[in-house]
Amino acid sequence: MRKSIFLLSVALILALVIGGCVAPAGPGAAPEPAATQAAPAEAAPAGPFEPMSMAAENCDYGGLFKSIEAVDQMTVKFTLCQPDPAFPAKVAFSSFAINDADYLEATGGGGELIEKPNGTGPYKLVDWLRGDQIIFERNEEYWGEPAIAKTLVFRWSAESAQRLVELQAGTVDGIDNPGPDDFAVIEADPNLQLAKRSGTNIFYIGMNNTYPPFDNERVRQAFAMAIDRQRIVDNFYPPGSSVATQFMPPSIFGYTEGLTWYDYNPDEAKKILEEEGVLPGFKTTITYRDVVRGYLPNPGVVAQDIQAQLADIGVEAEIVVMESGAFLDAADRGEIDGFHMLGWGADYPDATNFLDFHFGPGASAQFGEGFPDIWEALQQGATRALPEERQPFYDTANELIKQHVPMIPVAHGGNGAAFKADVEGAYASDIGAEQFALMNPGGRDTFVWLQNGEPAGLYCADESDGEALRACEQVMQSLLAYEPGTGDVVASLATEWTANDDLTEWVFKLREGVKFHNGATLDANDVVLSYVVQWDASHPLHVGRDGSFTYFPGLFGAFLNAPE
Amino acid sequence: MSATAATASASVEPIFNTKPRGLWSTAFRRLFRRRSAIIGMIILAALILVALFAPVLATHDPVKSLIGIENVQKRQGPCIHWLGCPADQPQHYFGLDGNVRDLYSRILFGARLSLLVGIVSVGFAIVIGAFLGAISGYVGGWTDNLIMGLMDIMLAFPSLILAIAIVTVLGPGLINTLLAIGIVSIPIYARIMRSSVLAIKQQDYVMADRSIGVPTRRILFGNILPNALTPLIVQGTLGIAVAILDAAALSFLGLGAQPPTPEWGSMIGQERNQVFTAPHLIIFPGIALILTVLGFNLLGDGLRDALDVRQRS
């Protein structure tokens, strides 16, 4: 009897403990679309418009922005420290999407902002089931042409074989980056269509010049001769790819016509490395992340081929695979002391997106110490208006990159997306910014898109991975946009934009009557605050997901009030 | 025993005339009577031969890419001349992998790794596990509780998950894989050893030793341990199969043998996305794994039946 009372009381205590732990988590864990929609802060009551503005004391902080101000309710003016001909192209980029000022303040610049984006785009977020899928729904109050499919679903799988099987089985309407060997399979299948992207990207082998022996320029040049890039492209890249002669892809402004890379010459490379005392006996690492991107469709195989090529000249390289996020962070902090395999896809078609981001003064520590002579050339190129004036400086920069060899450019990878044959308007954007609102999934209600990976967050000011940016672009919009297909800058939230003669003052006229998904109306203060929280590192709303806001300093030079 | 001695004693004690069979010789006779055990032994013998003579049997260097050396495509299927492959094409029994290396040669060299992983990690686990189990069973008391409690904690984790955790802490690589699989296999052997020791401890011959004051160490390692070996041998043989599979799983996940080492699990892992376009890259390493594991399992089952006293007719 006593035993049963004891057992009963133990069971009761257990039940209480379990109940206590589970109960509070219950409602939060259950997906409730209604709660999601209610969550964004209510629109502020209409009052007299108080224009916001923010100005730097002077331009000594090293960035591009001098001031951002709301001239009136529907006009925003940016004053720059230097002329910037690429400014509209930068402003159109999805990292600089416009948020509702009240929502930014309500979320504190992070937290809910990352999970529940509140934009002006053709789709609004319904639910994000972490690890599973993101569900979007048509924004019925969209200012432009409404989305064709009522529901849009984003899913992800890192395995190209699984993506293709799902497309063949009909559970998804479109997949990103089919495996290079699968291109022929898709083209032969009457139920599928293949949309190709031209290689507006670069795959490179990076070296950090703060670690010996990579601190020696001759050593880096020798490694540049030791890699047979033609062999890599011929064997491991899909049709439509090309061997890189420089960091810039051929179709993007800033490419130097006729520039060649070091000829493949393993004997010469070996000789130099022996002269410099690196060989014999040099051991190093090849670090990469095992994710498929357009510039690197076959990472593991390419890593092993580079390992084999290095072995041919007597360099013993160990292959290190890192988790994607950890790898990018380690590279940006300059912690990788061997070779690292990485790449870059165009966000907007201009040299600044490639060269300034990687080799400018605001670049990360990925390649170690920067090269002031490259900075100088990029600075000159970025501050001139006409393409023919800018080009000579980029020619110089490309030459200098060849001389200094911070990295070995390998390939511009052709890649693509595949869709069901009945999807109308299917296309693959060269910059990875597909607008699914324009696609008609054969008359069905739902468009399901299967990409490579899950976004880390949906506050894209603080994301740099294309997988996150693509999801943001369905929901969020910037002042300007890129025309699907051509990549030309076109009107979006701003209907017109003008610059003064020396390209330092830019005035954007906002579109009337644009509503955010939470019902707030777009005004100039939303634009000012969306930029200021990124620009001003000391701003209380400068929070983000991890607070790195990689694109802002990459494209606009530096943060204001950056911590020393 | 010499023939003269046998005839000499025959007149005195005829009962010893027929030579008694020992435990081991009986066991081997029983083992060879089982067809499945013989098949297992044949597979394993072949595997050991392949592992030993891999450099002789291999047609190519297992880590050398054939780009620029032969006119071949990556992931090309098998080409065997006497099966109808045109004679002007270079011969590759199992085809080529994604890095244009000969798959047949890689699989041969992979046998070395798999056998090494299986035998070394299980050997390591048996030595440590048997030692812990013997002490636990013989000493008893709080030592027993402590050691067995520890083993129970380790058993509570799924073995592969625990191995992944250990490799993650130690860093990927073949040696760490050996260690991880060895560590997670310890509890099984410790438990088996302990239960054998507990049973043998009560036997009369142990009691006799104790009563005349033989030191504990000698009783434990001289009398008890040899008598408790049988179940360990059976479990060890079966355990090698599990260890090989675990190592392949770790390598599949990229935690085991590092490229370009030819390891079956990592060969499958690296080419997993080509399962439809180049199935030979998955099938051949898979068959190699199946055969190896089958061989050890058949032998292990046979050994168990042969050595288990209770099952004797």
mmCIF file of N, CA, C and O in Angstrom, chain A residues 128-212:
data_model
loop_
_atom_site.group_PDB
_atom_site.id
_atom_site.type_symbol
_atom_site.label_atom_id
_atom_site.label_comp_id
_atom_site.label_asym_id
_atom_site.label_seq_id
_atom_site.Cartn_x
_atom_site.Cartn_y
_atom_site.Cartn_z
ATOM 1 N N TRP A 128 7.076 30.613 -41.403
ATOM 2 C CA TRP A 128 8.386 30.039 -41.666
ATOM 3 C C TRP A 128 8.565 28.883 -40.695
ATOM 4 O O TRP A 128 8.761 29.083 -39.517
ATOM 5 N N LEU A 129 8.408 27.666 -41.222
ATOM 6 C CA LEU A 129 8.616 26.475 -40.400
ATOM 7 C C LEU A 129 10.092 26.152 -40.475
ATOM 8 O O LEU A 129 10.565 25.602 -41.467
ATOM 9 N N ARG A 130 10.814 26.514 -39.438
ATOM 10 C CA ARG A 130 12.283 26.350 -39.428
ATOM 11 C C ARG A 130 12.667 24.917 -39.767
ATOM 12 O O ARG A 130 12.108 23.975 -39.210
ATOM 13 N N GLY A 131 13.613 24.791 -40.685
ATOM 14 C CA GLY A 131 14.090 23.474 -41.063
ATOM 15 C C GLY A 131 13.195 22.781 -42.070
ATOM 16 O O GLY A 131 13.510 21.688 -42.518
ATOM 17 N N ASP A 132 12.069 23.394 -42.434
ATOM 18 C CA ASP A 132 11.147 22.704 -43.327
ATOM 19 C C ASP A 132 10.801 23.547 -44.548
ATOM 20 O O ASP A 132 11.193 23.224 -45.662
ATOM 21 N N GLN A 133 10.071 24.622 -44.353
ATOM 22 C CA GLN A 133 9.676 25.426 -45.501
ATOM 23 C C GLN A 133 9.254 26.830 -45.086
ATOM 24 O O GLN A 133 9.008 27.093 -43.913
ATOM 25 N N ILE A 134 9.215 27.718 -46.078
ATOM 26 C CA ILE A 134 8.703 29.064 -45.865
ATOM 27 C C ILE A 134 7.482 29.221 -46.773
ATOM 28 O O ILE A 134 7.537 28.874 -47.951
ATOM 29 N N ILE A 135 6.387 29.700 -46.202
ATOM 30 C CA ILE A 135 5.152 29.842 -46.974
ATOM 31 C C ILE A 135 4.847 31.333 -47.150
ATOM 32 O O ILE A 135 4.829 32.081 -46.177
ATOM 33 N N PHE A 136 4.651 31.730 -48.404
ATOM 34 C CA PHE A 136 4.270 33.099 -48.710
ATOM 35 C C PHE A 136 2.872 33.087 -49.337
ATOM 36 O O PHE A 136 2.458 32.098 -49.930
ATOM 37 N N GLU A 137 2.205 34.235 -49.214
ATOM 38 C CA GLU A 137 0.857 34.343 -49.767
ATOM 39 C C GLU A 137 0.784 35.636 -50.576
ATOM 40 O O GLU A 137 1.467 36.616 -50.236
ATOM 41 N N ARG A 138 -0.031 35.633 -51.613
ATOM 42 C CA ARG A 138 -0.140 36.811 -52.468
ATOM 43 C C ARG A 138 -0.561 38.036 -51.659
ATOM 44 O O ARG A 138 -1.472 37.959 -50.842
ATOM 45 N N ASN A 139 0.110 39.151 -51.898
ATOM 46 C CA ASN A 139 -0.249 40.422 -51.266
ATOM 47 C C ASN A 139 -1.326 41.073 -52.120
ATOM 48 O O ASN A 139 -1.067 41.591 -53.197
ATOM 49 N N GLU A 140 -2.565 41.013 -51.628
ATOM 50 C CA GLU A 140 -3.687 41.489 -52.454
ATOM 51 C C GLU A 140 -3.661 43.003 -52.631
ATOM 52 O O GLU A 140 -4.301 43.540 -53.527
ATOM 53 N N GLU A 141 -2.922 43.698 -51.746
ATOM 54 C CA GLU A 141 -2.887 45.161 -51.866
ATOM 55 C C GLU A 141 -1.612 45.641 -52.519
ATOM 56 O O GLU A 141 -1.179 46.770 -52.304
ATOM 57 N N TYR A 142 -0.979 44.769 -53.285
ATOM 58 C CA TYR A 142 0.290 45.129 -53.915
ATOM 59 C C TYR A 142 0.087 46.262 -54.907
ATOM 60 O O TYR A 142 -0.908 46.282 -55.638
ATOM 61 N N TRP A 143 1.036 47.194 -54.914
ATOM 62 C CA TRP A 143 0.889 48.379 -55.765
ATOM 63 C C TRP A 143 1.056 48.063 -57.244
ATOM 64 O O TRP A 143 0.571 48.790 -58.103
ATOM 65 N N GLY A 144 1.744 46.998 -57.576
ATOM 66 C CA GLY A 144 1.993 46.686 -58.986
ATOM 67 C C GLY A 144 1.113 45.550 -59.461
ATOM 68 O O GLY A 144 0.034 45.308 -58.933
ATOM 69 N N GLU A 145 1.603 44.854 -60.454
ATOM 70 C CA GLU A 145 0.910 43.683 -60.988
ATOM 71 C C GLU A 145 0.872 42.601 -59.912
ATOM 72 O O GLU A 145 1.925 42.219 -59.408
ATOM 73 N N PRO A 146 -0.308 42.115 -59.512
ATOM 74 C CA PRO A 146 -0.326 41.119 -58.432
ATOM 75 C C PRO A 146 0.317 39.792 -58.871
ATOM 76 O O PRO A 146 0.390 39.486 -60.056
ATOM 77 N N ALA A 147 0.770 39.046 -57.871
ATOM 78 C CA ALA A 147 1.412 37.763 -58.145
ATOM 79 C C ALA A 147 0.427 36.805 -58.794
ATOM 80 O O ALA A 147 -0.773 36.836 -58.491
ATOM 81 N N ILE A 148 0.913 35.945 -59.681
ATOM 82 C CA ILE A 148 0.018 35.031 -60.404
ATOM 83 C C ILE A 148 -0.406 33.874 -59.509
ATOM 84 O O ILE A 148 -1.592 33.597 -59.353
ATOM 85 N N ALA A 149 0.558 33.209 -58.894
ATOM 86 C CA ALA A 149 0.215 32.086 -58.004
ATOM 87 C C ALA A 149 -0.165 32.627 -56.634
ATOM 88 O O ALA A 149 0.486 33.527 -56.112
ATOM 89 N N LYS A 150 -1.229 32.062 -56.057
ATOM 90 C CA LYS A 150 -1.721 32.588 -54.786
ATOM 91 C C LYS A 150 -0.735 32.313 -53.654
ATOM 92 O O LYS A 150 -0.534 33.138 -52.775
ATOM 93 N N THR A 151 -0.143 31.126 -53.686
ATOM 94 C CA THR A 151 0.758 30.746 -52.614
ATOM 95 C C THR A 151 2.130 30.416 -53.199
ATOM 96 O O THR A 151 2.226 29.811 -54.267
ATOM 97 N N LEU A 152 3.142 30.829 -52.485
ATOM 98 C CA LEU A 152 4.510 30.510 -52.895
ATOM 99 C C LEU A 152 5.176 29.796 -51.729
ATOM 100 O O LEU A 152 5.069 30.241 -50.584
ATOM 101 N N VAL A 153 5.803 28.664 -52.025
ATOM 102 C CA VAL A 153 6.462 27.899 -50.965
ATOM 103 C C VAL A 153 7.933 27.763 -51.310
ATOM 104 O O VAL A 153 8.284 27.422 -52.436
ATOM 105 N N PHE A 154 8.793 28.068 -50.356
ATOM 106 C CA PHE A 154 10.238 27.857 -50.509
ATOM 107 C C PHE A 154 10.628 26.631 -49.727
ATOM 108 O O PHE A 154 10.339 26.538 -48.540
ATOM 109 N N ARG A 155 11.272 25.693 -50.382
ATOM 110 C CA ARG A 155 11.858 24.566 -49.654
ATOM 111 C C ARG A 155 13.328 24.464 -50.031
ATOM 112 O O ARG A 155 13.795 25.170 -50.898
ATOM 113 N N TRP A 156 14.057 23.579 -49.400
ATOM 114 C CA TRP A 156 15.490 23.501 -49.691
ATOM 115 C C TRP A 156 16.003 22.091 -49.499
ATOM 116 O O TRP A 156 15.480 21.319 -48.697
ATOM 117 N N SER A 157 17.023 21.747 -50.260
ATOM 118 C CA SER A 157 17.721 20.484 -50.097
ATOM 119 C C SER A 157 19.124 20.679 -50.646
ATOM 120 O O SER A 157 19.306 21.219 -51.728
ATOM 121 N N ALA A 158 20.091 20.242 -49.889
ATOM 122 C CA ALA A 158 21.477 20.422 -50.327
ATOM 123 C C ALA A 158 21.868 19.408 -51.400
ATOM 124 O O ALA A 158 22.896 19.562 -52.040
ATOM 125 N N GLU A 159 21.053 18.377 -51.604
ATOM 126 C CA GLU A 159 21.435 17.295 -52.515
ATOM 127 C C GLU A 159 20.821 17.517 -53.885
ATOM 128 O O GLU A 159 19.607 17.507 -54.042
ATOM 129 N N SER A 160 21.673 17.672 -54.898
ATOM 130 C CA SER A 160 21.144 17.960 -56.228
ATOM 131 C C SER A 160 20.315 16.792 -56.758
ATOM 132 O O SER A 160 19.342 16.997 -57.471
ATOM 133 N N ALA A 161 20.691 15.559 -56.382
ATOM 134 C CA ALA A 161 19.921 14.404 -56.862
ATOM 135 C C ALA A 161 18.506 14.444 -56.298
ATOM 136 O O ALA A 161 17.533 14.168 -56.998
ATOM 137 N N GLN A 162 18.394 14.831 -55.020
ATOM 138 C CA GLN A 162 17.061 14.886 -54.416
ATOM 139 C C GLN A 162 16.221 15.983 -55.067
ATOM 140 O O GLN A 162 15.030 15.802 -55.317
ATOM 141 N N ARG A 163 16.874 17.123 -55.367
ATOM 142 C CA ARG A 163 16.120 18.210 -55.998
ATOM 143 C C ARG A 163 15.549 17.745 -57.330
ATOM 144 O O ARG A 163 14.382 17.991 -57.644
ATOM 145 N N LEU A 164 16.379 17.051 -58.108
ATOM 146 C CA LEU A 164 15.900 16.604 -59.416
ATOM 147 C C LEU A 164 14.789 15.564 -59.274
ATOM 148 O O LEU A 164 13.785 15.610 -59.992
ATOM 149 N N VAL A 165 14.931 14.658 -58.331
ATOM 150 C CA VAL A 165 13.904 13.628 -58.140
ATOM 151 C C VAL A 165 12.571 14.271 -57.772
ATOM 152 O O VAL A 165 11.516 13.897 -58.289
ATOM 153 N N GLU A 166 12.622 15.287 -56.919
ATOM 154 C CA GLU A 166 11.375 15.953 -56.528
ATOM 155 C C GLU A 166 10.728 16.656 -57.713
ATOM 156 O O GLU A 166 9.510 16.664 -57.854
ATOM 157 N N LEU A 167 11.576 17.243 -58.575
ATOM 158 C CA LEU A 167 11.022 17.916 -59.743
ATOM 159 C C LEU A 167 10.400 16.887 -60.693
ATOM 160 O O LEU A 167 9.309 17.091 -61.215
ATOM 161 N N GLN A 168 11.104 15.775 -60.871
ATOM 162 C CA GLN A 168 10.573 14.734 -61.757
ATOM 163 C C GLN A 168 9.289 14.141 -61.202
ATOM 164 O O GLN A 168 8.373 13.805 -61.945
ATOM 165 N N ALA A 169 9.227 14.018 -59.888
ATOM 166 C CA ALA A 169 8.039 13.452 -59.263
ATOM 167 C C ALA A 169 6.884 14.448 -59.237
ATOM 168 O O ALA A 169 5.754 14.082 -58.963
ATOM 169 N N GLY A 170 7.188 15.715 -59.500
ATOM 170 C CA GLY A 170 6.122 16.706 -59.565
ATOM 171 C C GLY A 170 5.756 17.324 -58.232
ATOM 172 O O GLY A 170 4.766 18.038 -58.138
ATOM 173 N N THR A 171 6.548 17.097 -57.179
ATOM 174 C CA THR A 171 6.207 17.701 -55.892
ATOM 175 C C THR A 171 6.666 19.149 -55.807
ATOM 176 O O THR A 171 6.239 19.874 -54.923
ATOM 177 N N VAL A 172 7.549 19.562 -56.708
ATOM 178 C CA VAL A 172 7.947 20.972 -56.749
ATOM 179 C C VAL A 172 7.823 21.471 -58.185
ATOM 180 O O VAL A 172 7.812 20.693 -59.130
ATOM 181 N N ASP A 173 7.736 22.812 -58.333
ATOM 182 C CA ASP A 173 7.576 23.392 -59.669
ATOM 183 C C ASP A 173 8.888 23.883 -60.255
ATOM 184 O O ASP A 173 9.011 24.058 -61.456
ATOM 185 N N GLY A 174 9.847 24.157 -59.388
ATOM 186 C CA GLY A 174 11.130 24.645 -59.884
ATOM 187 C C GLY A 174 12.231 24.285 -58.914
ATOM 188 O O GLY A 174 12.010 24.210 -57.700
ATOM 189 N N ILE A 175 13.440 24.008 -59.443
ATOM 190 C CA ILE A 175 14.580 23.723 -58.576
ATOM 191 C C ILE A 175 15.748 24.590 -59.012
ATOM 192 O O ILE A 175 15.875 24.953 -60.183
ATOM 193 N N ASP A 176 16.602 24.904 -58.053
ATOM 194 C CA ASP A 176 17.787 25.684 -58.351
ATOM 195 C C ASP A 176 18.971 24.738 -58.539
ATOM 196 O O ASP A 176 19.007 23.658 -57.946
ATOM 197 N N ASN A 177 19.949 25.176 -59.342
ATOM 198 C CA ASN A 177 21.220 24.476 -59.486
ATOM 199 C C ASN A 177 21.135 22.962 -59.637
ATOM 200 O O ASN A 177 21.567 22.219 -58.758
ATOM 201 N N PRO A 178 20.591 22.464 -60.736
ATOM 202 C CA PRO A 178 20.679 21.012 -60.962
ATOM 203 C C PRO A 178 22.160 20.611 -61.072
ATOM 204 O O PRO A 178 22.980 21.450 -61.452
ATOM 205 N N GLY A 179 22.473 19.382 -60.722
ATOM 206 C CA GLY A 179 23.866 18.912 -60.809
ATOM 207 C C GLY A 179 24.365 19.002 -62.240
ATOM 208 O O GLY A 179 23.583 18.818 -63.176
ATOM 209 N N PRO A 180 25.636 19.274 -62.445
ATOM 210 C CA PRO A 180 26.166 19.434 -63.815
ATOM 211 C C PRO A 180 25.878 18.220 -64.695
ATOM 212 O O PRO A 180 25.605 18.364 -65.878
ATOM 213 N N ASP A 181 25.910 17.027 -64.095
ATOM 214 C CA ASP A 181 25.661 15.820 -64.889
ATOM 215 C C ASP A 181 24.184 15.676 -65.258
ATOM 216 O O ASP A 181 23.828 14.861 -66.100
ATOM 217 N N ASP A 182 23.323 16.451 -64.557
ATOM 218 C CA ASP A 182 21.886 16.302 -64.789
ATOM 219 C C ASP A 182 21.361 17.223 -65.890
ATOM 220 O O ASP A 182 20.197 17.116 -66.271
ATOM 221 N N PHE A 183 22.193 18.150 -66.368
ATOM 222 C CA PHE A 183 21.723 19.083 -67.397
ATOM 223 C C PHE A 183 21.152 18.325 -68.595
ATOM 224 O O PHE A 183 20.084 18.651 -69.108
ATOM 225 N N ALA A 184 21.879 17.297 -69.038
ATOM 226 C CA ALA A 184 21.445 16.542 -70.210
ATOM 227 C C ALA A 184 20.135 15.810 -69.927
ATOM 228 O O ALA A 184 19.255 15.732 -70.786
ATOM 229 N N VAL A 185 20.007 15.287 -68.688
ATOM 230 C CA VAL A 185 18.790 14.564 -68.315
ATOM 231 C C VAL A 185 17.579 15.492 -68.404
ATOM 232 O O VAL A 185 16.530 15.123 -68.928
ATOM 233 N N ILE A 186 17.740 16.725 -67.899
ATOM 234 C CA ILE A 186 16.622 17.664 -67.886
ATOM 235 C C ILE A 186 16.257 18.071 -69.311
ATOM 236 O O ILE A 186 15.085 18.140 -69.684
ATOM 237 N N GLU A 187 17.278 18.337 -70.133
ATOM 238 C CA GLU A 187 16.993 18.777 -71.495
ATOM 239 C C GLU A 187 16.303 17.685 -72.304
ATOM 240 O O GLU A 187 15.519 17.969 -73.201
ATOM 241 N N ALA A 188 16.571 16.434 -71.941
ATOM 242 C CA ALA A 188 15.967 15.339 -72.689
ATOM 243 C C ALA A 188 14.553 15.024 -72.210
ATOM 244 O O ALA A 188 13.828 14.274 -72.849
ATOM 245 N N ASP A 189 14.147 15.575 -71.076
ATOM 246 C CA ASP A 189 12.849 15.221 -70.488
ATOM 247 C C ASP A 189 11.782 16.210 -70.970
ATOM 248 O O ASP A 189 11.867 17.411 -70.704
ATOM 249 N N PRO A 190 10.765 15.744 -71.692
ATOM 250 C CA PRO A 190 9.753 16.668 -72.223
ATOM 251 C C PRO A 190 8.909 17.329 -71.127
ATOM 252 O O PRO A 190 8.250 18.339 -71.378
ATOM 253 N N ASN A 191 8.916 16.769 -69.921
ATOM 254 C CA ASN A 191 8.114 17.352 -68.849
ATOM 255 C C ASN A 191 8.834 18.467 -68.102
ATOM 256 O O ASN A 191 8.269 19.083 -67.204
ATOM 257 N N LEU A 192 10.106 18.683 -68.468
ATOM 258 C CA LEU A 192 10.901 19.665 -67.733
ATOM 259 C C LEU A 192 11.459 20.710 -68.686
ATOM 260 O O LEU A 192 11.541 20.492 -69.892
ATOM 261 N N GLN A 193 11.818 21.861 -68.141
ATOM 262 C CA GLN A 193 12.535 22.857 -68.933
ATOM 263 C C GLN A 193 13.711 23.370 -68.121
ATOM 264 O O GLN A 193 13.670 23.447 -66.903
ATOM 265 N N LEU A 194 14.770 23.695 -68.849
ATOM 266 C CA LEU A 194 16.001 24.150 -68.211
ATOM 267 C C LEU A 194 16.185 25.624 -68.530
ATOM 268 O O LEU A 194 16.091 26.042 -69.674
ATOM 269 N N ALA A 195 16.393 26.441 -67.497
ATOM 270 C CA ALA A 195 16.698 27.860 -67.698
ATOM 271 C C ALA A 195 18.130 28.079 -67.249
ATOM 272 O O ALA A 195 18.458 27.809 -66.102
ATOM 273 N N LYS A 196 18.966 28.544 -68.187
ATOM 274 C CA LYS A 196 20.384 28.656 -67.862
ATOM 275 C C LYS A 196 20.731 30.069 -67.406
ATOM 276 O O LYS A 196 20.108 31.033 -67.831
ATOM 277 N N ARG A 197 21.734 30.138 -66.552
ATOM 278 C CA ARG A 197 22.302 31.435 -66.190
ATOM 279 C C ARG A 197 23.678 31.508 -66.831
ATOM 280 O O ARG A 197 24.411 30.524 -66.839
ATOM 281 N N SER A 198 24.007 32.675 -67.355
ATOM 282 C CA SER A 198 25.371 32.819 -67.857
ATOM 283 C C SER A 198 26.276 32.970 -66.644
ATOM 284 O O SER A 198 25.823 33.263 -65.541
ATOM 285 N N GLY A 199 27.547 32.734 -66.841
ATOM 286 C CA GLY A 199 28.457 32.706 -65.696
ATOM 287 C C GLY A 199 28.828 34.075 -65.178
ATOM 288 O O GLY A 199 29.974 34.504 -65.280
ATOM 289 N N THR A 200 27.868 34.808 -64.618
ATOM 290 C CA THR A 200 28.194 36.113 -64.036
ATOM 291 C C THR A 200 28.681 35.912 -62.611
ATOM 292 O O THR A 200 28.127 36.460 -61.673
ATOM 293 N N ASN A 201 29.673 35.061 -62.480
ATOM 294 C CA ASN A 201 30.192 34.746 -61.155
ATOM 295 C C ASN A 201 31.663 34.388 -61.287
ATOM 296 O O ASN A 201 32.197 34.337 -62.401
ATOM 297 N N ILE A 202 32.294 34.154 -60.180
ATOM 298 C CA ILE A 202 33.709 33.783 -60.207
ATOM 299 C C ILE A 202 33.972 32.762 -59.101
ATOM 300 O O ILE A 202 33.512 32.941 -57.978
ATOM 301 N N PHE A 203 34.646 31.681 -59.479
ATOM 302 C CA PHE A 203 35.144 30.747 -58.470
ATOM 303 C C PHE A 203 36.645 30.960 -58.348
ATOM 304 O O PHE A 203 37.344 30.996 -59.357
ATOM 305 N N TYR A 204 37.112 31.134 -57.128
ATOM 306 C CA TYR A 204 38.541 31.415 -56.949
ATOM 307 C C TYR A 204 39.114 30.605 -55.795
ATOM 308 O O TYR A 204 38.388 30.100 -54.947
ATOM 309 N N ILE A 205 40.443 30.491 -55.804
ATOM 310 C CA ILE A 205 41.155 29.861 -54.698
ATOM 311 C C ILE A 205 41.853 30.984 -53.945
ATOM 312 O O ILE A 205 42.781 31.603 -54.464
ATOM 313 N N GLY A 206 41.398 31.281 -52.763
ATOM 314 C CA GLY A 206 41.912 32.421 -52.008
ATOM 315 C C GLY A 206 43.130 32.061 -51.173
ATOM 316 O O GLY A 206 43.312 30.918 -50.758
ATOM 317 N N MET A 207 43.966 33.077 -50.954
ATOM 318 C CA MET A 207 45.119 32.906 -50.071
ATOM 319 C C MET A 207 45.175 34.126 -49.160
ATOM 320 O O MET A 207 44.880 35.237 -49.590
ATOM 321 N N ASN A 208 45.557 33.930 -47.908
ATOM 322 C CA ASN A 208 45.614 35.038 -46.967
ATOM 323 C C ASN A 208 47.069 35.451 -46.785
ATOM 324 O O ASN A 208 47.893 34.669 -46.315
ATOM 325 N N ASN A 209 47.368 36.708 -47.146
ATOM 326 C CA ASN A 209 48.779 37.121 -47.186
ATOM 327 C C ASN A 209 49.363 37.456 -45.816
ATOM 328 O O ASN A 209 50.448 38.007 -45.727
ATOM 329 N N THR A 210 48.634 37.129 -44.740
ATOM 330 C CA THR A 210 49.243 37.346 -43.424
ATOM 331 C C THR A 210 49.873 36.057 -42.897
ATOM 332 O O THR A 210 50.512 36.065 -41.854
ATOM 333 N N TYR A 211 49.657 34.945 -43.609
ATOM 334 C CA TYR A 211 50.240 33.680 -43.158
ATOM 335 C C TYR A 211 51.378 33.270 -44.095
ATOM 336 O O TYR A 211 51.173 33.228 -45.308
ATOM 337 N N PRO A 212 52.557 32.984 -43.566
ATOM 338 C CA PRO A 212 53.605 32.473 -44.435
ATOM 339 C C PRO A 212 53.233 31.101 -44.964
ATOM 340 O O PRO A 212 52.558 30.368 -44.240
#
